[in-house]
């Protein structure tokens, strides 16, 4: 996963995604609102993925008390519209989080683009994690997996 933090616009936040010895990954770093910043994120391209038969995605995560967002993209571009849905996992406990595709909202540089089409689950090309919303300081979100949700 590649970090895409507020440094792209002069901010001072920093993040990374690292693998653990237990087979999980950790999204971690620090969010700073200095210099007009306030977000940290990571994302990666994935093979062409058609999740059209699923109602959404399911994540297994262990949180730290912060709110996060899952980001999905229908293209491989570095900039452009992404689709976000927030989640708030319990602190220091593993939890499975269900995120229905209908709950993802289009975002372009922090704003809702009026002409963006809805997320197309048949064309998922990138996945990412984000922390924002005025949450400052260190953060750590452990991720066991992300998969198609079968609706149960």
mmCIF file of C-alpha atoms in Angstrom:
data_model
loop_
_atom_site.group_PDB
_atom_site.id
_atom_site.type_symbol
_atom_site.label_atom_id
_atom_site.label_comp_id
_atom_site.label_asym_id
_atom_site.label_seq_id
_atom_site.Cartn_x
_atom_site.Cartn_y
_atom_site.Cartn_z
ATOM 1 C CA UNK A 1 0.000 0.000 0.000
ATOM 2 C CA UNK A 2 1.227 3.442 -0.936
ATOM 3 C CA UNK A 3 0.806 6.432 1.414
ATOM 4 C CA UNK A 4 -1.145 9.417 0.064
ATOM 5 C CA UNK A 5 -1.104 11.931 2.911
ATOM 6 C CA UNK A 6 -1.889 15.627 3.180
ATOM 7 C CA UNK A 7 1.746 16.286 2.272
ATOM 8 C CA UNK A 8 0.515 16.376 -1.353
ATOM 9 C CA UNK A 9 -0.985 19.778 -0.441
ATOM 10 C CA UNK A 10 1.657 20.997 2.025
ATOM 11 C CA UNK A 11 0.424 19.246 5.194
ATOM 12 C CA UNK A 12 2.549 17.437 7.742
ATOM 13 C CA UNK A 13 0.732 14.117 8.339
ATOM 14 C CA UNK A 14 2.551 10.862 7.634
ATOM 15 C CA UNK A 15 1.412 7.255 7.354
ATOM 16 C CA UNK A 16 2.502 3.831 6.254
ATOM 17 C CA UNK A 17 1.152 0.321 5.916
ATOM 18 C CA UNK A 18 3.332 -2.478 7.248
ATOM 19 C CA UNK A 19 3.021 -6.228 7.453
ATOM 20 C CA UNK A 20 3.143 -7.963 10.831
ATOM 21 C CA UNK A 21 4.596 -11.341 11.719
ATOM 22 C CA UNK A 22 1.041 -12.577 12.396
ATOM 23 C CA UNK A 23 -0.102 -12.174 8.787
ATOM 24 C CA UNK A 24 -1.990 -8.914 9.313
ATOM 25 C CA UNK A 25 -1.232 -5.385 8.160
ATOM 26 C CA UNK A 26 -1.107 -2.150 10.121
ATOM 27 C CA UNK A 27 -2.099 1.310 8.862
ATOM 28 C CA UNK A 28 -0.286 3.688 11.193
ATOM 29 C CA UNK A 29 1.137 7.140 11.474
ATOM 30 C CA UNK A 30 0.347 10.605 12.746
ATOM 31 C CA UNK A 31 -2.228 13.138 11.611
ATOM 32 C CA UNK A 32 -1.325 16.807 11.861
ATOM 33 C CA UNK A 33 -3.561 19.762 11.044
ATOM 34 C CA UNK A 34 -0.498 21.989 10.646
ATOM 35 C CA UNK A 35 -0.091 23.844 7.377
ATOM 36 C CA UNK A 36 -3.672 23.162 6.270
ATOM 37 C CA UNK A 37 -3.403 19.391 6.576
ATOM 38 C CA UNK A 38 -5.477 16.854 8.442
ATOM 39 C CA UNK A 39 -5.585 13.487 6.664
ATOM 40 C CA UNK A 40 -3.505 10.385 6.122
ATOM 41 C CA UNK A 41 -4.265 7.511 3.771
ATOM 42 C CA UNK A 42 -2.852 4.474 2.037
ATOM 43 C CA UNK A 43 -4.068 2.741 -1.095
ATOM 44 C CA UNK A 44 -3.117 0.090 -3.586
ATOM 45 C CA UNK A 45 -4.218 -1.188 -6.933
ATOM 46 C CA UNK A 46 -5.851 -4.584 -7.030
ATOM 47 C CA UNK A 47 -6.531 -7.028 -9.870
ATOM 48 C CA UNK A 48 -9.719 -6.355 -11.821
ATOM 49 C CA UNK A 49 -12.356 -7.259 -9.248
ATOM 50 C CA UNK A 50 -16.057 -7.822 -9.901
ATOM 51 C CA UNK A 51 -18.040 -7.716 -6.666
ATOM 52 C CA UNK A 52 -21.357 -7.112 -8.417
ATOM 53 C CA UNK A 53 -22.984 -10.158 -6.802
ATOM 54 C CA UNK A 54 -22.115 -8.979 -3.264
ATOM 55 C CA UNK A 55 -24.035 -6.314 -1.347
ATOM 56 C CA UNK A 56 -20.795 -4.870 0.052
ATOM 57 C CA UNK A 57 -17.464 -5.621 1.677
ATOM 58 C CA UNK A 58 -16.504 -7.042 5.047
ATOM 59 C CA UNK A 59 -13.375 -6.010 6.975
ATOM 60 C CA UNK A 60 -11.775 -7.641 9.981
ATOM 61 C CA UNK A 61 -9.968 -4.908 11.917
ATOM 62 C CA UNK A 62 -8.660 -3.987 15.345
ATOM 63 C CA UNK A 63 -9.050 -0.293 16.087
ATOM 64 C CA UNK A 64 -7.557 2.288 18.400
ATOM 65 C CA UNK A 65 -10.652 4.384 19.119
ATOM 66 C CA UNK A 66 -10.417 6.519 15.960
ATOM 67 C CA UNK A 67 -12.851 6.703 13.055
ATOM 68 C CA UNK A 68 -11.585 5.507 9.667
ATOM 69 C CA UNK A 69 -12.807 5.327 6.101
ATOM 70 C CA UNK A 70 -12.514 2.614 3.499
ATOM 71 C CA UNK A 71 -11.840 3.970 0.020
ATOM 72 C CA UNK A 72 -12.725 2.158 -3.216
ATOM 73 C CA UNK A 73 -11.933 3.363 -6.736
ATOM 74 C CA UNK A 74 -13.226 2.309 -10.123
ATOM 75 C CA UNK A 75 -9.986 3.249 -11.902
ATOM 76 C CA UNK A 76 -6.224 3.089 -11.395
ATOM 77 C CA UNK A 77 -5.530 6.826 -11.580
ATOM 78 C CA UNK A 78 -3.636 8.581 -8.812
ATOM 79 C CA UNK A 79 -6.207 11.363 -8.596
ATOM 80 C CA UNK A 80 -9.894 11.535 -9.318
ATOM 81 C CA UNK A 81 -13.102 10.336 -7.728
ATOM 82 C CA UNK A 82 -12.926 7.827 -4.909
ATOM 83 C CA UNK A 83 -15.790 6.327 -2.940
ATOM 84 C CA UNK A 84 -15.636 6.493 0.843
ATOM 85 C CA UNK A 85 -17.503 4.938 3.731
ATOM 86 C CA UNK A 86 -16.669 5.539 7.368
ATOM 87 C CA UNK A 87 -16.404 2.979 10.143
ATOM 88 C CA UNK A 88 -15.530 3.130 13.834
ATOM 89 C CA UNK A 89 -14.103 -0.155 15.113
ATOM 90 C CA UNK A 90 -13.965 -0.809 18.844
ATOM 91 C CA UNK A 91 -10.695 0.007 20.566
ATOM 92 C CA UNK A 92 -8.262 -2.878 21.083
ATOM 93 C CA UNK A 93 -10.743 -5.538 19.920
ATOM 94 C CA UNK A 94 -11.062 -7.447 16.675
ATOM 95 C CA UNK A 95 -14.307 -6.689 14.871
ATOM 96 C CA UNK A 96 -15.929 -7.538 11.563
ATOM 97 C CA UNK A 97 -17.264 -4.415 9.875
ATOM 98 C CA UNK A 98 -19.938 -4.671 7.141
ATOM 99 C CA UNK A 99 -19.895 -1.856 4.571
ATOM 100 C CA UNK A 100 -22.716 -2.005 2.007
ATOM 101 C CA UNK A 101 -21.875 -0.613 -1.445
ATOM 102 C CA UNK A 102 -24.938 1.651 -1.209
ATOM 103 C CA UNK A 103 -23.222 3.484 1.677
ATOM 104 C CA UNK A 104 -20.134 4.555 -0.296
ATOM 105 C CA UNK A 105 -20.167 8.238 -1.282
ATOM 106 C CA UNK A 106 -18.193 9.875 -4.073
ATOM 107 C CA UNK A 107 -15.429 12.255 -3.029
ATOM 108 C CA UNK A 108 -12.982 14.395 -4.981
ATOM 109 C CA UNK A 109 -10.362 16.270 -2.946
ATOM 110 C CA UNK A 110 -12.591 16.247 0.115
ATOM 111 C CA UNK A 111 -15.743 17.433 -1.655
ATOM 112 C CA UNK A 112 -18.749 15.650 -3.146
ATOM 113 C CA UNK A 113 -18.648 15.992 -6.939
ATOM 114 C CA UNK A 114 -22.200 16.701 -8.161
ATOM 115 C CA UNK A 115 -21.888 14.695 -11.381
ATOM 116 C CA UNK A 116 -20.070 11.590 -10.107
ATOM 117 C CA UNK A 117 -21.693 8.256 -10.906
ATOM 118 C CA UNK A 118 -22.313 5.834 -8.029
ATOM 119 C CA UNK A 119 -19.659 3.279 -7.127
ATOM 120 C CA UNK A 120 -19.622 0.393 -9.601
ATOM 121 C CA UNK A 121 -18.924 -2.807 -7.593
ATOM 122 C CA UNK A 122 -18.173 -4.642 -10.850
ATOM 123 C CA UNK A 123 -15.121 -2.404 -11.465
ATOM 124 C CA UNK A 124 -13.164 -2.150 -8.205
ATOM 125 C CA UNK A 125 -9.560 -1.275 -9.140
ATOM 126 C CA UNK A 126 -8.111 0.275 -5.954
ATOM 127 C CA UNK A 127 -8.683 -0.066 -2.238
ATOM 128 C CA UNK A 128 -7.459 2.175 0.551
ATOM 129 C CA UNK A 129 -7.763 3.297 4.158
ATOM 130 C CA UNK A 130 -8.027 6.877 5.440
ATOM 131 C CA UNK A 131 -8.153 8.829 8.668
ATOM 132 C CA UNK A 132 -9.339 12.468 8.692
ATOM 133 C CA UNK A 133 -12.207 14.495 10.207
ATOM 134 C CA UNK A 134 -10.094 16.611 12.560
ATOM 135 C CA UNK A 135 -8.567 13.631 14.376
ATOM 136 C CA UNK A 136 -5.026 14.677 15.307
ATOM 137 C CA UNK A 137 -2.184 12.627 16.694
ATOM 138 C CA UNK A 138 -0.924 9.067 16.361
ATOM 139 C CA UNK A 139 -3.165 6.310 15.015
ATOM 140 C CA UNK A 140 -3.004 2.578 14.360
ATOM 141 C CA UNK A 141 -5.516 0.329 12.612
ATOM 142 C CA UNK A 142 -4.733 -3.372 12.235
ATOM 143 C CA UNK A 143 -6.295 -5.158 9.259
ATOM 144 C CA UNK A 144 -6.663 -8.932 9.030
ATOM 145 C CA UNK A 145 -8.570 -8.956 5.716
ATOM 146 C CA UNK A 146 -11.026 -7.315 3.358
ATOM 147 C CA UNK A 147 -13.417 -9.526 1.394
ATOM 148 C CA UNK A 148 -16.712 -9.587 -0.408
ATOM 149 C CA UNK A 149 -19.630 -9.629 2.021
ATOM 150 C CA UNK A 150 -22.213 -12.305 1.315
ATOM 151 C CA UNK A 151 -25.022 -10.338 2.989
ATOM 152 C CA UNK A 152 -25.213 -12.389 6.182
#
